mmCIF file of C-alpha atoms and ligand atoms in Angstrom:
data_model
loop_
_atom_site.group_PDB
_atom_site.id
_atom_site.type_symbol
_atom_site.label_atom_id
_atom_site.label_comp_id
_atom_site.label_asym_id
_atom_site.label_seq_id
_atom_site.Cartn_x
_atom_site.Cartn_y
_atom_site.Cartn_z
ATOM 1 C CA GLY A 23 -17.162 1.700 76.683
ATOM 2 C CA TRP A 24 -13.541 1.215 77.557
ATOM 3 C CA VAL A 25 -12.856 -2.646 77.759
ATOM 4 C CA ASP A 26 -9.551 -4.130 78.703
ATOM 5 C CA ARG A 27 -9.339 -7.351 76.543
ATOM 6 C CA ALA A 28 -6.261 -8.623 78.459
ATOM 7 C CA ALA A 29 -7.924 -8.166 81.896
ATOM 8 C CA GLY A 30 -11.333 -9.199 80.802
ATOM 9 C CA THR A 31 -12.960 -5.965 82.365
ATOM 10 C CA VAL A 32 -15.039 -3.139 81.288
ATOM 11 C CA VAL A 33 -12.858 -0.458 82.672
ATOM 12 C CA ASP A 34 -15.294 2.530 82.246
ATOM 13 C CA HIS A 35 -18.757 2.764 80.881
ATOM 14 C CA PRO A 36 -20.018 6.233 81.960
ATOM 15 C CA LEU A 37 -23.560 5.787 80.629
ATOM 16 C CA LEU A 38 -24.101 2.578 82.471
ATOM 17 C CA GLY A 39 -22.108 3.786 85.582
ATOM 18 C CA TRP A 40 -19.764 0.795 85.306
ATOM 19 C CA ARG A 41 -16.118 0.962 86.418
ATOM 20 C CA ASP A 42 -13.775 -2.172 86.464
ATOM 21 C CA VAL A 43 -16.646 -4.576 85.968
ATOM 22 C CA PRO A 44 -14.993 -8.076 85.684
ATOM 23 C CA ALA A 45 -17.364 -9.040 82.680
ATOM 24 C CA ARG A 46 -15.218 -12.184 81.610
ATOM 25 C CA THR A 47 -15.241 -13.736 85.006
ATOM 26 C CA VAL A 48 -18.907 -13.086 85.468
ATOM 27 C CA LEU A 49 -19.863 -14.446 82.038
ATOM 28 C CA ARG A 50 -17.560 -17.479 82.415
ATOM 29 C CA ALA A 51 -18.996 -18.380 85.726
ATOM 30 C CA ARG A 52 -22.423 -18.162 84.259
ATOM 31 C CA THR A 53 -22.117 -20.123 81.145
ATOM 32 C CA GLY A 54 -19.123 -22.474 82.054
ATOM 33 C CA LEU A 55 -17.628 -21.545 78.554
ATOM 34 C CA PRO A 56 -14.453 -19.807 77.525
ATOM 35 C CA VAL A 57 -15.202 -16.034 77.297
ATOM 36 C CA HIS A 58 -13.366 -13.281 75.515
ATOM 37 C CA VAL A 59 -14.361 -9.540 75.703
ATOM 38 C CA ASP A 60 -13.287 -6.482 73.712
ATOM 39 C CA GLY A 61 -14.634 -3.066 73.108
ATOM 40 C CA HIS A 62 -17.175 -2.572 70.508
ATOM 41 C CA ALA A 63 -15.450 -0.385 67.872
ATOM 42 C CA ARG A 64 -12.355 -2.886 68.025
ATOM 43 C CA ALA A 65 -14.635 -5.840 67.711
ATOM 44 C CA LEU A 66 -16.300 -4.428 64.710
ATOM 45 C CA ALA A 67 -12.970 -3.612 63.157
ATOM 46 C CA ASP A 68 -12.068 -7.273 63.661
ATOM 47 C CA GLY A 69 -15.270 -8.164 61.892
ATOM 48 C CA GLU A 70 -14.555 -6.028 58.967
ATOM 49 C CA ARG A 71 -10.907 -7.415 58.840
ATOM 50 C CA LEU A 72 -12.247 -10.897 58.872
ATOM 51 C CA PHE A 73 -15.606 -10.776 56.830
ATOM 52 C CA GLY A 74 -15.946 -7.266 55.613
ATOM 53 C CA ARG A 75 -15.940 -5.658 52.095
ATOM 54 C CA GLY A 76 -12.883 -3.524 52.142
ATOM 55 C CA ALA A 77 -10.373 -3.902 54.985
ATOM 56 C CA ARG A 78 -8.814 -7.187 54.240
ATOM 57 C CA GLY A 79 -5.241 -8.121 53.376
ATOM 58 C CA GLY A 80 -3.346 -6.174 56.033
ATOM 59 C CA ARG A 81 -4.414 -2.758 54.753
ATOM 60 C CA SER A 82 -4.600 -0.015 57.427
ATOM 61 C CA ALA A 83 -8.256 0.851 58.517
ATOM 62 C CA LEU A 84 -9.932 3.175 60.858
ATOM 63 C CA HIS A 85 -13.363 2.292 62.229
ATOM 64 C CA LEU A 86 -15.556 4.930 63.896
ATOM 65 C CA PHE A 87 -18.439 3.842 65.792
ATOM 66 C CA ALA A 88 -21.187 6.360 66.700
ATOM 67 C CA GLY A 89 -23.916 4.876 69.021
ATOM 68 C CA ASN A 90 -24.724 5.894 72.404
ATOM 69 C CA ILE A 91 -21.117 5.533 73.095
ATOM 70 C CA VAL A 92 -18.548 6.834 70.515
ATOM 71 C CA ASP A 93 -15.315 5.245 69.930
ATOM 72 C CA ALA A 94 -12.883 4.279 67.301
ATOM 73 C CA ALA A 95 -10.496 1.407 66.393
ATOM 74 C CA PHE A 96 -7.255 1.357 64.220
ATOM 75 C CA ALA A 97 -6.183 -1.758 62.508
ATOM 76 C CA THR A 98 -3.024 -2.415 60.430
ATOM 77 C CA HIS A 99 -1.126 -5.614 59.325
ATOM 78 C CA ASP A 100 -4.239 -7.706 60.367
ATOM 79 C CA GLU A 101 -4.086 -6.574 63.812
ATOM 80 C CA VAL A 102 -6.338 -4.224 65.621
ATOM 81 C CA HIS A 103 -4.282 -1.889 67.881
ATOM 82 C CA HIS A 104 -5.156 -2.161 71.648
ATOM 83 C CA GLY A 105 -2.221 -0.400 73.518
ATOM 84 C CA PRO A 106 -1.722 -0.447 77.226
ATOM 85 C CA ARG A 107 -4.929 -1.467 78.964
ATOM 86 C CA SER A 108 -6.711 -1.482 75.611
ATOM 87 C CA GLN A 109 -7.224 2.103 75.927
ATOM 88 C CA ALA A 110 -6.662 3.124 72.226
ATOM 89 C CA GLY A 111 -9.739 4.570 70.562
ATOM 90 C CA ALA A 112 -10.967 6.437 73.553
ATOM 91 C CA ILE A 113 -11.959 9.510 71.611
ATOM 92 C CA ALA A 114 -15.185 10.608 73.605
ATOM 93 C CA HIS A 115 -13.809 14.039 74.589
ATOM 94 C CA LEU A 116 -11.995 15.007 71.426
ATOM 95 C CA PRO A 117 -13.280 18.518 70.632
ATOM 96 C CA LEU A 118 -15.414 18.875 67.450
ATOM 97 C CA ALA A 119 -15.360 22.240 65.488
ATOM 98 C CA GLY A 120 -18.831 23.661 65.511
ATOM 99 C CA GLY A 121 -20.044 21.431 68.446
ATOM 100 C CA ALA A 122 -22.308 23.001 70.910
ATOM 101 C CA GLU A 123 -23.597 20.195 72.959
ATOM 102 C CA PRO A 124 -22.719 20.203 76.725
ATOM 103 C CA CYS A 125 -20.687 17.290 77.879
ATOM 104 C CA ALA A 126 -20.687 15.695 81.284
ATOM 105 C CA CYS A 127 -16.905 16.498 81.508
ATOM 106 C CA GLY A 128 -18.017 20.239 81.686
ATOM 107 C CA ARG A 129 -16.978 21.370 78.215
ATOM 108 C CA THR A 130 -19.042 21.724 75.072
ATOM 109 C CA GLY A 131 -18.633 20.089 71.613
ATOM 110 C CA CYS A 132 -17.085 17.001 72.867
ATOM 111 C CA LEU A 133 -17.248 14.207 70.169
ATOM 112 C CA GLN A 134 -19.287 11.769 72.225
ATOM 113 C CA ALA A 135 -21.722 14.506 73.515
ATOM 114 C CA GLU A 136 -22.224 15.661 69.770
ATOM 115 C CA LEU A 137 -22.512 12.295 68.251
ATOM 116 C CA SER A 138 -24.216 10.078 70.863
ATOM 117 C CA GLU A 139 -27.564 8.595 69.719
ATOM 118 C CA ARG A 140 -28.893 10.064 72.894
ATOM 119 C CA THR A 141 -28.164 13.551 71.731
ATOM 120 C CA LEU A 142 -29.951 12.692 68.318
ATOM 121 C CA CYS A 143 -32.942 11.258 70.093
ATOM 122 C CA ARG A 144 -33.251 14.290 72.414
ATOM 123 C CA ARG A 145 -33.018 16.825 69.384
ATOM 124 C CA ALA A 146 -35.591 14.733 67.512
ATOM 125 C CA ARG A 147 -37.899 14.762 70.507
ATOM 126 C CA GLU A 148 -37.516 18.474 70.908
ATOM 127 C CA ALA A 149 -38.265 19.108 67.338
ATOM 128 C CA GLY A 150 -41.400 17.121 67.584
ATOM 129 C CA VAL A 151 -40.100 14.483 65.026
ATOM 130 C CA CYS A 152 -40.871 11.344 67.259
ATOM 131 C CA ASP A 153 -40.789 10.309 70.842
ATOM 132 C CA GLY A 154 -37.092 10.264 70.864
ATOM 133 C CA ARG A 155 -36.787 6.815 72.429
ATOM 134 C CA ASP A 156 -35.130 4.919 69.423
ATOM 135 C CA PRO A 157 -32.870 6.482 66.781
ATOM 136 C CA LEU A 158 -34.367 4.150 64.315
ATOM 137 C CA HIS A 159 -37.578 6.203 64.665
ATOM 138 C CA VAL A 160 -35.746 9.268 63.361
ATOM 139 C CA VAL A 161 -34.508 7.239 60.235
ATOM 140 C CA ASP A 162 -38.108 6.173 59.765
ATOM 141 C CA ALA A 163 -39.469 9.677 60.050
ATOM 142 C CA ALA A 164 -36.865 10.825 57.604
ATOM 143 C CA ALA A 165 -37.723 7.972 55.123
ATOM 144 C CA ALA A 166 -41.385 8.977 55.498
ATOM 145 C CA GLY A 167 -40.516 12.514 54.284
ATOM 146 C CA HIS A 168 -39.970 14.453 57.582
ATOM 147 C CA PRO A 169 -37.758 17.187 56.590
ATOM 148 C CA VAL A 170 -36.508 17.947 60.122
ATOM 149 C CA ALA A 171 -35.745 14.257 60.770
ATOM 150 C CA ALA A 172 -33.577 14.103 57.585
ATOM 151 C CA ARG A 173 -31.871 17.362 58.488
ATOM 152 C CA LEU A 174 -30.954 15.995 62.088
ATOM 153 C CA LEU A 175 -29.380 12.922 60.454
ATOM 154 C CA ARG A 176 -27.447 15.081 57.863
ATOM 155 C CA GLU A 177 -26.078 17.324 60.818
ATOM 156 C CA ARG A 178 -25.046 14.444 62.688
ATOM 157 C CA ALA A 179 -23.266 12.799 59.661
ATOM 158 C CA ARG A 180 -21.505 16.050 59.085
ATOM 159 C CA MET A 181 -20.245 16.001 62.621
ATOM 160 C CA ALA A 182 -19.129 12.505 62.161
ATOM 161 C CA GLY A 183 -17.239 13.703 59.089
ATOM 162 C CA ARG A 184 -15.370 16.105 61.117
ATOM 163 C CA ALA A 185 -14.509 13.422 63.630
ATOM 164 C CA VAL A 186 -13.184 11.203 60.748
ATOM 165 C CA GLY A 187 -11.185 14.164 59.489
ATOM 166 C CA LEU A 188 -9.567 14.479 62.925
ATOM 167 C CA LEU A 189 -8.706 10.989 63.238
ATOM 168 C CA THR A 190 -7.438 10.338 59.693
ATOM 169 C CA ASP A 191 -5.127 13.506 60.078
ATOM 170 C CA VAL A 192 -3.398 11.540 62.718
ATOM 171 C CA LEU A 193 -3.597 7.979 61.486
ATOM 172 C CA ASN A 194 -3.734 8.237 57.662
ATOM 173 C CA PRO A 195 -5.380 4.922 57.100
ATOM 174 C CA GLU A 196 -6.161 3.338 53.763
ATOM 175 C CA SER A 197 -9.578 2.791 54.474
ATOM 176 C CA VAL A 198 -12.358 4.215 56.769
ATOM 177 C CA ILE A 199 -15.403 2.376 58.135
ATOM 178 C CA VAL A 200 -18.238 4.237 59.792
ATOM 179 C CA THR A 201 -20.894 2.585 61.863
ATOM 180 C CA GLU A 202 -23.543 5.314 62.142
ATOM 181 C CA ILE A 203 -27.251 5.024 61.931
ATOM 182 C CA GLY A 204 -27.750 7.785 59.213
ATOM 183 C CA VAL A 205 -24.790 6.733 57.252
ATOM 184 C CA ILE A 206 -25.864 3.181 57.141
ATOM 185 C CA HIS A 207 -29.436 3.956 55.833
ATOM 186 C CA ARG A 208 -29.234 7.158 53.897
ATOM 187 C CA PRO A 209 -27.064 8.186 50.932
ATOM 188 C CA ASP A 210 -27.346 11.760 51.725
ATOM 189 C CA CYS A 211 -26.067 11.283 55.134
ATOM 190 C CA LEU A 212 -22.941 9.383 53.658
ATOM 191 C CA ALA A 213 -22.526 12.273 51.200
ATOM 192 C CA ALA A 214 -22.754 14.876 54.110
ATOM 193 C CA LEU A 215 -20.095 12.924 55.909
ATOM 194 C CA ARG A 216 -17.819 12.828 52.949
ATOM 195 C CA GLY A 217 -18.508 16.610 52.428
ATOM 196 C CA GLU A 218 -16.494 17.289 55.410
ATOM 197 C CA LEU A 219 -13.374 15.519 53.975
ATOM 198 C CA ASP A 220 -11.089 16.278 51.019
ATOM 199 C CA PRO A 221 -12.181 14.229 47.977
ATOM 200 C CA ALA A 222 -9.274 11.654 48.201
ATOM 201 C CA ARG A 223 -10.013 10.895 51.684
ATOM 202 C CA ALA A 224 -13.843 10.995 51.137
ATOM 203 C CA ALA A 225 -13.526 8.216 48.588
ATOM 204 C CA THR A 226 -12.122 5.855 51.167
ATOM 205 C CA VAL A 227 -15.077 6.068 53.529
ATOM 206 C CA THR A 228 -17.693 3.292 53.534
ATOM 207 C CA PRO A 229 -20.526 2.436 55.787
ATOM 208 C CA THR A 230 -20.178 -0.723 57.982
ATOM 209 C CA SER A 231 -20.333 -4.075 56.009
ATOM 210 C CA PHE A 232 -22.947 -5.353 58.616
ATOM 211 C CA PRO A 233 -25.750 -2.773 58.696
ATOM 212 C CA GLU A 234 -28.418 -5.313 59.960
ATOM 213 C CA SER A 235 -26.097 -7.281 62.515
ATOM 214 C CA VAL A 236 -23.620 -4.874 64.126
ATOM 215 C CA LEU A 237 -24.036 -6.240 67.642
ATOM 216 C CA ALA A 238 -23.973 -9.965 66.591
ATOM 217 C CA VAL A 239 -20.989 -9.520 64.302
ATOM 218 C CA ALA A 240 -19.104 -7.557 67.064
ATOM 219 C CA GLY A 241 -19.593 -10.359 69.544
ATOM 220 C CA GLY A 242 -18.876 -13.115 67.126
ATOM 221 C CA ALA A 243 -15.676 -11.393 65.687
ATOM 222 C CA VAL A 244 -14.196 -11.300 69.312
ATOM 223 C CA ALA A 245 -14.504 -15.073 69.640
ATOM 224 C CA LEU A 246 -13.594 -15.868 66.112
ATOM 225 C CA ASP A 247 -10.457 -13.731 66.024
ATOM 226 C CA VAL A 248 -9.137 -15.793 69.014
ATOM 227 C CA LEU A 249 -10.154 -19.144 67.159
ATOM 228 C CA TYR A 250 -8.576 -18.229 63.849
ATOM 229 C CA ARG A 251 -5.409 -17.014 65.323
ATOM 230 C CA ASP A 252 -4.753 -20.220 67.405
ATOM 231 C CA PRO A 253 -7.313 -22.915 66.765
ATOM 232 C CA LEU A 254 -5.820 -25.283 69.338
ATOM 233 C CA SER A 255 -6.050 -22.752 72.034
ATOM 234 C CA VAL A 256 -9.835 -23.472 72.449
ATOM 235 C CA SER A 257 -9.475 -27.309 72.231
ATOM 236 C CA PRO A 258 -10.806 -29.036 75.327
ATOM 237 C CA GLU A 259 -7.689 -31.192 75.171
ATOM 238 C CA ARG A 260 -5.556 -28.213 76.153
ATOM 239 C CA ILE A 261 -7.645 -27.134 79.059
HETATM 240 ZN ZN1 LIG B 2 -16.336 15.957 77.219
#
Protein backbone atom coordinates (compact mmCIF):
# COMPACT_ATOMS: atom_id res chain seq x y z
CA GLY A 1 0.00 0.00 0.00
CA TRP A 2 0.90 3.61 0.51
CA VAL A 3 3.83 3.78 2.95
CA ASP A 4 5.28 7.07 4.22
CA ARG A 5 8.97 6.36 4.69
CA ALA A 6 9.70 9.55 6.65
CA ALA A 7 6.81 9.08 9.07
CA GLY A 8 7.29 5.31 9.27
CA THR A 9 3.60 4.65 8.71
CA VAL A 10 1.39 2.62 6.43
CA VAL A 11 -0.81 5.52 5.34
CA ASP A 12 -3.37 3.46 3.46
CA HIS A 13 -3.72 -0.21 2.56
CA PRO A 14 -7.29 -0.65 1.38
CA LEU A 15 -7.18 -4.45 1.08
CA LEU A 16 -6.03 -4.84 4.68
CA GLY A 17 -8.22 -1.95 5.84
CA TRP A 18 -5.17 -0.22 7.37
CA ARG A 19 -4.95 3.57 7.73
CA ASP A 20 -2.09 5.44 9.43
CA VAL A 21 -0.62 2.31 11.02
CA PRO A 22 2.66 3.24 12.83
CA ALA A 23 4.54 0.22 11.44
CA ARG A 24 8.02 1.50 12.29
CA THR A 25 7.18 2.25 15.93
CA VAL A 26 5.43 -1.08 16.43
CA LEU A 27 8.23 -3.12 14.87
CA ARG A 28 10.92 -1.21 16.73
CA ALA A 29 9.16 -1.81 20.03
CA ARG A 30 8.81 -5.52 19.28
CA THR A 31 12.37 -6.12 18.06
CA GLY A 32 14.44 -3.47 19.84
CA LEU A 33 16.17 -2.85 16.51
CA PRO A 34 16.39 0.12 14.14
CA VAL A 35 13.51 -0.22 11.65
CA HIS A 36 13.04 1.36 8.23
CA VAL A 37 9.88 1.06 6.16
CA ASP A 38 8.99 1.87 2.56
CA GLY A 39 6.45 0.95 -0.11
CA HIS A 40 6.90 -2.33 -1.96
CA ALA A 41 7.38 -0.94 -5.48
CA ARG A 42 9.93 1.61 -4.29
CA ALA A 43 11.76 -0.99 -2.20
CA LEU A 44 12.05 -3.28 -5.22
CA ALA A 45 13.20 -0.35 -7.36
CA ASP A 46 15.94 0.18 -4.77
CA GLY A 47 16.75 -3.53 -4.97
CA GLU A 48 17.13 -3.26 -8.74
CA ARG A 49 19.28 -0.14 -8.35
CA LEU A 50 21.54 -1.84 -5.80
CA PHE A 51 21.69 -5.44 -7.06
CA GLY A 52 19.64 -5.74 -10.25
CA ARG A 53 20.64 -6.55 -13.79
CA GLY A 54 19.82 -3.37 -15.62
CA ALA A 55 19.05 -0.27 -13.62
CA ARG A 56 22.43 0.66 -12.17
CA GLY A 57 24.66 3.63 -12.75
CA GLY A 58 22.13 6.40 -12.25
CA ARG A 59 19.99 5.56 -15.27
CA SER A 60 16.31 6.36 -14.95
CA ALA A 61 14.05 3.40 -14.35
CA LEU A 62 10.37 2.74 -13.84
CA HIS A 63 9.25 -0.20 -11.76
CA LEU A 64 5.70 -1.53 -12.03
CA PHE A 65 4.59 -3.95 -9.34
CA ALA A 66 1.37 -5.89 -9.89
CA GLY A 67 0.43 -8.12 -6.95
CA ASN A 68 -2.78 -7.75 -4.98
CA ILE A 69 -1.80 -4.11 -4.64
CA VAL A 70 -0.55 -2.45 -7.81
CA ASP A 71 1.90 0.41 -7.60
CA ALA A 72 4.88 1.95 -9.32
CA ALA A 73 8.19 3.59 -8.51
CA PHE A 74 10.50 5.85 -10.50
CA ALA A 75 14.22 6.15 -9.91
CA THR A 76 16.73 8.53 -11.41
CA HIS A 77 20.28 9.55 -10.46
CA ASP A 78 20.49 6.68 -7.97
CA GLU A 79 17.47 7.95 -6.10
CA VAL A 80 13.95 6.54 -5.94
CA HIS A 81 11.48 9.39 -6.01
CA HIS A 82 9.24 9.65 -2.93
CA GLY A 83 7.66 13.10 -3.08
CA PRO A 84 5.60 14.63 -0.24
CA ARG A 85 4.44 11.92 2.20
CA SER A 86 5.96 9.31 -0.11
CA GLN A 87 2.82 9.39 -2.22
CA ALA A 88 4.60 8.98 -5.59
CA GLY A 89 3.59 5.81 -7.42
CA ALA A 90 0.00 5.62 -6.20
CA ILE A 91 -1.47 4.57 -9.51
CA ALA A 92 -4.28 2.28 -8.33
CA HIS A 93 -7.09 4.26 -9.94
CA LEU A 94 -5.53 5.27 -13.25
CA PRO A 95 -8.00 4.21 -15.96
CA LEU A 96 -6.88 1.41 -18.30
CA ALA A 97 -8.25 1.34 -21.84
CA GLY A 98 -10.33 -1.80 -22.38
CA GLY A 99 -10.71 -2.45 -18.66
CA ALA A 100 -14.10 -3.76 -17.52
CA GLU A 101 -13.42 -4.70 -13.92
CA PRO A 102 -15.50 -2.81 -11.33
CA CYS A 103 -13.42 -0.97 -8.74
CA ALA A 104 -14.23 -0.21 -5.10
CA CYS A 105 -14.03 3.49 -6.00
CA GLY A 106 -17.18 3.14 -8.13
CA ARG A 107 -15.57 3.31 -11.59
CA THR A 108 -14.59 0.46 -13.90
CA GLY A 109 -11.26 -0.40 -15.45
CA CYS A 110 -9.08 1.13 -12.72
CA LEU A 111 -5.53 -0.12 -12.98
CA GLN A 112 -5.48 -1.91 -9.63
CA ALA A 113 -8.90 -3.52 -10.04
CA GLU A 114 -7.84 -4.77 -13.46
CA LEU A 115 -4.34 -6.00 -12.55
CA SER A 116 -4.81 -7.22 -8.98
CA GLU A 117 -3.94 -10.87 -8.36
CA ARG A 118 -7.32 -11.14 -6.67
CA THR A 119 -8.94 -10.40 -10.03
CA LEU A 120 -6.75 -12.99 -11.77
CA CYS A 121 -7.61 -15.58 -9.13
CA ARG A 122 -11.34 -14.87 -9.33
CA ARG A 123 -11.33 -15.14 -13.13
CA ALA A 124 -9.40 -18.41 -12.91
CA ARG A 125 -11.88 -19.75 -10.36
CA GLU A 126 -14.86 -18.72 -12.50
CA ALA A 127 -13.30 -20.36 -15.55
CA GLY A 128 -12.71 -23.60 -13.63
CA VAL A 129 -8.92 -23.36 -14.02
CA CYS A 130 -8.13 -23.83 -10.33
CA ASP A 131 -9.46 -23.07 -6.86
CA GLY A 132 -8.37 -19.46 -7.30
CA ARG A 133 -6.62 -19.13 -3.96
CA ASP A 134 -3.08 -18.64 -5.23
CA PRO A 135 -2.02 -16.93 -8.48
CA LEU A 136 0.87 -19.39 -8.75
CA HIS A 137 -1.74 -22.13 -9.28
CA VAL A 138 -2.82 -20.30 -12.45
CA VAL A 139 0.81 -20.27 -13.61
CA ASP A 140 1.10 -23.99 -12.78
CA ALA A 141 -2.10 -24.74 -14.73
CA ALA A 142 -0.81 -22.82 -17.74
CA ALA A 143 2.51 -24.69 -17.55
CA ALA A 144 0.54 -27.97 -17.50
CA GLY A 145 -1.11 -26.97 -20.77
CA HIS A 146 -4.41 -25.43 -19.61
CA PRO A 147 -5.22 -23.01 -22.46
CA VAL A 148 -7.61 -20.83 -20.44
CA ALA A 149 -5.00 -20.33 -17.73
CA ALA A 150 -2.45 -19.23 -20.32
CA ARG A 151 -5.00 -16.87 -21.90
CA LEU A 152 -5.88 -15.28 -18.56
CA LEU A 153 -2.20 -14.66 -17.86
CA ARG A 154 -1.58 -13.19 -21.32
CA GLU A 155 -4.62 -10.89 -20.96
CA ARG A 156 -3.32 -9.65 -17.63
CA ALA A 157 0.13 -9.09 -19.14
CA ARG A 158 -1.45 -7.08 -21.97
CA MET A 159 -3.20 -4.86 -19.44
CA ALA A 160 0.09 -4.48 -17.58
CA GLY A 161 1.58 -3.39 -20.92
CA ARG A 162 -1.06 -0.69 -21.23
CA ALA A 163 -0.22 0.48 -17.72
CA VAL A 164 3.47 0.62 -18.66
CA GLY A 165 2.51 2.63 -21.75
CA LEU A 166 0.61 5.19 -19.67
CA LEU A 167 3.43 5.58 -17.18
CA THR A 168 6.28 5.71 -19.69
CA ASP A 169 4.46 8.39 -21.71
CA VAL A 170 4.70 10.60 -18.63
CA LEU A 171 8.11 9.58 -17.24
CA ASN A 172 10.13 8.46 -20.29
CA PRO A 173 12.50 6.19 -18.33
CA GLU A 174 15.54 4.52 -19.88
CA SER A 175 14.49 1.15 -18.50
CA VAL A 176 11.30 -0.49 -17.24
CA ILE A 177 11.18 -3.32 -14.71
CA VAL A 178 7.97 -5.29 -14.25
CA THR A 179 7.14 -7.51 -11.29
CA GLU A 180 4.10 -9.49 -12.41
CA ILE A 181 3.64 -13.21 -12.00
CA GLY A 182 2.94 -14.07 -15.65
CA VAL A 183 5.73 -11.90 -17.01
CA ILE A 184 8.14 -13.45 -14.51
CA HIS A 185 7.34 -17.05 -15.47
CA ARG A 186 6.25 -17.01 -19.11
CA PRO A 187 7.90 -15.65 -22.27
CA ASP A 188 4.48 -15.39 -23.98
CA CYS A 189 3.31 -13.04 -21.21
CA LEU A 190 6.41 -10.86 -21.55
CA ALA A 191 5.77 -10.78 -25.31
CA ALA A 192 2.11 -9.87 -24.73
CA LEU A 193 3.14 -7.00 -22.46
CA ARG A 194 5.75 -5.75 -24.93
CA GLY A 195 3.17 -6.02 -27.73
CA GLU A 196 1.22 -3.14 -26.19
CA LEU A 197 4.22 -0.82 -26.56
CA ASP A 198 6.09 0.63 -29.50
CA PRO A 199 9.14 -1.50 -30.34
CA ALA A 200 11.76 0.91 -28.98
CA ARG A 201 9.98 1.12 -25.65
CA ALA A 202 9.22 -2.60 -25.60
CA ALA A 203 12.94 -3.36 -25.84
CA THR A 204 13.57 -1.54 -22.54
CA VAL A 205 11.17 -3.75 -20.54
CA THR A 206 12.53 -6.60 -18.41
CA PRO A 207 11.05 -8.75 -15.64
CA THR A 208 12.27 -8.28 -12.06
CA SER A 209 15.83 -9.44 -11.36
CA PHE A 210 14.56 -11.32 -8.29
CA PRO A 211 11.85 -13.73 -9.46
CA GLU A 212 12.26 -16.15 -6.56
CA SER A 213 12.77 -13.66 -3.74
CA VAL A 214 10.73 -10.54 -4.36
CA LEU A 215 9.54 -10.05 -0.78
CA ALA A 216 12.89 -10.73 0.85
CA VAL A 217 14.77 -8.46 -1.57
CA ALA A 218 12.26 -5.66 -1.02
CA GLY A 219 12.70 -5.77 2.76
CA GLY A 220 16.47 -6.10 2.57
CA ALA A 221 16.83 -3.29 0.04
CA VAL A 222 15.09 -0.79 2.35
CA ALA A 223 17.55 -1.51 5.15
CA LEU A 224 20.63 -1.75 2.92
CA ASP A 225 19.86 1.50 1.12
CA VAL A 226 20.03 3.28 4.49
CA LEU A 227 23.24 1.43 5.40
CA TYR A 228 25.05 2.10 2.11
CA ARG A 229 24.15 5.79 2.01
CA ASP A 230 25.46 6.49 5.50
CA PRO A 231 27.18 3.48 7.10
CA LEU A 232 27.93 5.31 10.34
CA SER A 233 24.29 6.21 10.86
CA VAL A 234 23.61 2.67 12.04
CA SER A 235 26.65 2.46 14.32
CA PRO A 236 25.75 1.81 17.98
CA GLU A 237 28.34 4.47 18.91
CA ARG A 238 26.09 7.09 17.39
CA ILE A 239 22.92 6.10 19.23
ZN1 LIG B 1 -10.83 2.83 -8.83
